[in-house]
RNA sequence: GCCUGGGUGGCGGAACUGGUAGACGCAAGGGACUUAAAAUCCCUCGGUGAUUAUCACUGUACGAGUUCAAUUCUCGUCCCAGGUACCA
């Protein structure tokens, strides 16, 4: 209320501060988002990737969850029983980093963040069933993950092997790849070493073929994601070949996709971790060189990304093997570009046919022998400049000379098999999933190590193995678990020995996110991971929405987990997510000060000359590239500020309007202002309509366009029907909310042209129809706003319980169509004509057009093409 | 490096299976209303040129090609982003 008469002034603008809490309260009080299994209704499970509780909701979350909320509200109005849960991916490294940096505890930090973020999400008006909320760091959740681990262990789906971790000697701790910066520890700059540890793995490779095959049976997924997954699995068909080691009664096994090039194999390469590297070099004069090389490589990153950073190098290990095709003795090397985890950890090197081998051979002066000659060329190993990897004619290959290399592949594989030194083989790039983390803030692995019995699973009735939440992290980031006697000391469940030791590693946090969506179906269930009846009804997820950065790992692990549960007989499906939408990132320009580096938006002040200056030192601020929003670059927008200034609906509207969901979104302050303007434009339109149209006497028009007498009313009515169709298609088929909103804007613009004061009864009735539908169509996008106006129009209850509008197919088109005329593909004339006019007549009118005539002149007409689709086009070719 | 996307006005984007390039919005400029400002409403708005109410040429990262017709399809090049197995 204010001095100018209160209500009237207030009515001129949408007031989110009053309206939004009112409807959030209404939804809560009437339990509109609470759902239960209902066999009489078709279910719809919509899920957005749950957030890591980093502290505050960021704009990326707002965007992700707004997209989901629109679809949920739309599907509800379409009559589905929609489940829409939310929870927290609450274990993970940032909690440990924050604990060290801010001298707090990971648990305290995490729980505080969860409360803060939950409050923010509630203010956004999202339609979550909060009764289903879960946090993965709660023992009620992770106990079932431990239970599953035991089942997998029992079935041989989980196993232990030695593998490498990044180790910082100074901090005495394991580092994530992200914590290694240029081979050095991010905290202390010590050079990172590779350390071998016994770790747990899940046998995802057992399902490699099944995961691969089903990539083609996910029509609801973007192709780019299934293609990335296929490439990640990386099936290759080739041969496993045995090379006899010279002077030793043992074979060296290699995997190759090019058995046809075996005559060109002039040396061998082993991964530095390959057991034969040490065995074979022992006692030779190469031993010292090999040891030094292996030591050197141990400080190099062994990730695929890392491996590319180093120059390809290697060292002769002092042993030879026999090429079974040529019978020649060839040297064995160990090289840093050979991965132990792929194939057999050893390769036969054919420098003429592989670029890496070629570079290596040139560097160490090894033989390059051409065995596949490209058509019409004559390559020479001594002079060629790069490897030839294509197919061609076989040369230098004994009895196979002159054959086509493609054909030789088959024949030579058989020949090698007959000789007993090879067989056909399939290899996958996919490796087993290492889940052991030498970290504190994660799910404890439920096994006990006994000096007598070895690895002993924790008995089921002892679950959960609780993470001691009161424990403090070590100063340099290490896990305290191995040093907590009360946690790590255990009695062997098998033999009763008192000096057994609990496993003090925790699980990769991707394990939690691989099955959380099943837990949502029965979040408080105590009899297992989930209530089978609930999962039977709700699962699988019908629509999953999240960032494209998860395209491979999270989504592949989830698909794997469903296969595990399926094999264990716990569920009857294999694919967790029927449809997938991968949204783009939210970006913003960065600002840098020469003195202070990256600046927050509020640290740059606009000066008189329009330039920006640093508020601290006055230096000129440089506006940099538009990149993904991140705290470290300080190019962030705080959703809280937006909520305060514009409210939830305007924030939601802008997120949807600025770009289609799958594209990156560039944040613009002015754009938000524009969304605010649109919302108020609709508000004024609605208030004016209600004010000037007697709703008691005039009802919204429901007939066919042809029943309307005035041309203006007819056109507006058709526009309204087209809008309903467009918005429905955009939401339902493509999730292109930006164009849906544009369509509504067009309708609103068309309504603004109408003079309501002088409008007749017919027009008023069409205006009411249009207005009512605008509110229904926008209600999933700006729900509080639409609820309020819908109520003011005299409707009872929530707009959510109203059905989604239908359009009339008989009222989508006017009876005039536009014809565009081209001469040689260039636009020369346009005219409108009755929709029923025959093609021959259209041609005639087009040819007769003055402007067309100008271009035709005396030239002979070769062809006239008439296209009658949405618009009519005539192209005259001369 | 490898895998996957993307590149359209001053800006975000639109153009559905090849058929009017620039819908809708932002910014900018002009006008109306107002004592004034804000708000609101209306108009103009890719570039170049001219005989400027009109018209021509040109234009979707760059270079070729297919086609009556290419932002859309094919090949090559450049730039940007995401993933690359311990960030989630």
PDB file of C-alpha atoms (C1' of nucleotides) in Angstrom, chain A residues 267-273 293 297 300-304 306-315 333-343 345-351 354-364 366 431, chain B residues 1:
ATOM      1  CA  UNK A 267      60.288 -54.325 -33.293  1.00  0.00           C
ATOM      2  CA  UNK A 268      58.028 -54.803 -30.268  1.00  0.00           C
ATOM      3  CA  UNK A 269      56.911 -52.387 -27.566  1.00  0.00           C
ATOM      4  CA  UNK A 270      55.816 -53.176 -24.026  1.00  0.00           C
ATOM      5  CA  UNK A 271      54.057 -50.930 -21.527  1.00  0.00           C
ATOM      6  CA  UNK A 272      56.518 -49.883 -18.806  1.00  0.00           C
ATOM      7  CA  UNK A 273      54.406 -51.737 -16.230  1.00  0.00           C
ATOM      8  CA  UNK A 293      63.218 -45.247 -17.871  1.00  0.00           C
ATOM      9  CA  UNK A 297      57.695 -42.774 -16.659  1.00  0.00           C
ATOM     10  CA  UNK A 300      54.277 -39.151 -15.963  1.00  0.00           C
ATOM     11  CA  UNK A 301      50.521 -39.100 -16.008  1.00  0.00           C
ATOM     12  CA  UNK A 302      49.135 -42.357 -17.312  1.00  0.00           C
ATOM     13  CA  UNK A 303      45.771 -40.960 -18.379  1.00  0.00           C
ATOM     14  CA  UNK A 304      44.928 -40.814 -22.084  1.00  0.00           C
ATOM     15  CA  UNK A 306      48.279 -37.044 -20.034  1.00  0.00           C
ATOM     16  CA  UNK A 307      50.025 -39.502 -22.302  1.00  0.00           C
ATOM     17  CA  UNK A 308      49.694 -37.149 -25.247  1.00  0.00           C
ATOM     18  CA  UNK A 309      51.624 -34.441 -23.444  1.00  0.00           C
ATOM     19  CA  UNK A 310      54.869 -36.379 -23.429  1.00  0.00           C
ATOM     20  CA  UNK A 311      57.197 -37.060 -26.267  1.00  0.00           C
ATOM     21  CA  UNK A 312      56.991 -40.658 -27.364  1.00  0.00           C
ATOM     22  CA  UNK A 313      60.072 -42.406 -26.112  1.00  0.00           C
ATOM     23  CA  UNK A 314      61.313 -45.766 -25.007  1.00  0.00           C
ATOM     24  CA  UNK A 315      64.302 -47.950 -24.351  1.00  0.00           C
ATOM     25  CA  UNK A 333      61.423 -52.018 -26.386  1.00  0.00           C
ATOM     26  CA  UNK A 334      59.439 -50.535 -23.570  1.00  0.00           C
ATOM     27  CA  UNK A 335      57.671 -47.316 -24.507  1.00  0.00           C
ATOM     28  CA  UNK A 336      55.643 -44.680 -22.686  1.00  0.00           C
ATOM     29  CA  UNK A 337      52.827 -44.662 -25.222  1.00  0.00           C
ATOM     30  CA  UNK A 338      51.868 -48.292 -24.682  1.00  0.00           C
ATOM     31  CA  UNK A 339      49.102 -48.742 -22.119  1.00  0.00           C
ATOM     32  CA  UNK A 340      49.081 -51.737 -19.804  1.00  0.00           C
ATOM     33  CA  UNK A 341      45.318 -51.515 -19.552  1.00  0.00           C
ATOM     34  CA  UNK A 342      44.592 -52.000 -23.236  1.00  0.00           C
ATOM     35  CA  UNK A 343      44.872 -55.274 -25.129  1.00  0.00           C
ATOM     36  CA  UNK A 345      49.931 -54.267 -22.757  1.00  0.00           C
ATOM     37  CA  UNK A 346      52.222 -55.067 -25.660  1.00  0.00           C
ATOM     38  CA  UNK A 347      52.208 -54.234 -29.349  1.00  0.00           C
ATOM     39  CA  UNK A 348      53.958 -55.342 -32.475  1.00  0.00           C
ATOM     40  CA  UNK A 349      55.337 -52.237 -34.108  1.00  0.00           C
ATOM     41  CA  UNK A 350      54.874 -51.788 -37.813  1.00  0.00           C
ATOM     42  CA  UNK A 351      56.450 -48.409 -38.472  1.00  0.00           C
ATOM     43  CA  UNK A 354      51.336 -46.749 -37.895  1.00  0.00           C
ATOM     44  CA  UNK A 355      52.349 -43.156 -37.241  1.00  0.00           C
ATOM     45  CA  UNK A 356      53.376 -43.652 -33.615  1.00  0.00           C
ATOM     46  CA  UNK A 357      55.534 -46.634 -34.540  1.00  0.00           C
ATOM     47  CA  UNK A 358      56.936 -44.646 -37.441  1.00  0.00           C
ATOM     48  CA  UNK A 359      57.993 -41.729 -35.224  1.00  0.00           C
ATOM     49  CA  UNK A 360      59.482 -44.165 -32.747  1.00  0.00           C
ATOM     50  CA  UNK A 361      61.431 -46.031 -35.435  1.00  0.00           C
ATOM     51  CA  UNK A 362      62.848 -42.829 -36.886  1.00  0.00           C
ATOM     52  CA  UNK A 363      63.884 -41.656 -33.443  1.00  0.00           C
ATOM     53  CA  UNK A 364      65.744 -44.857 -32.593  1.00  0.00           C
ATOM     54  CA  UNK A 366      64.823 -48.923 -36.380  1.00  0.00           C
ATOM     55  CA  UNK A 431      38.604 -50.787 -18.905  1.00  0.00           C
TER      56      UNK A 431
ATOM     57  C1'   G B   1      46.652 -36.103 -29.633  1.00  0.00           C
TER      58        G B   1
END
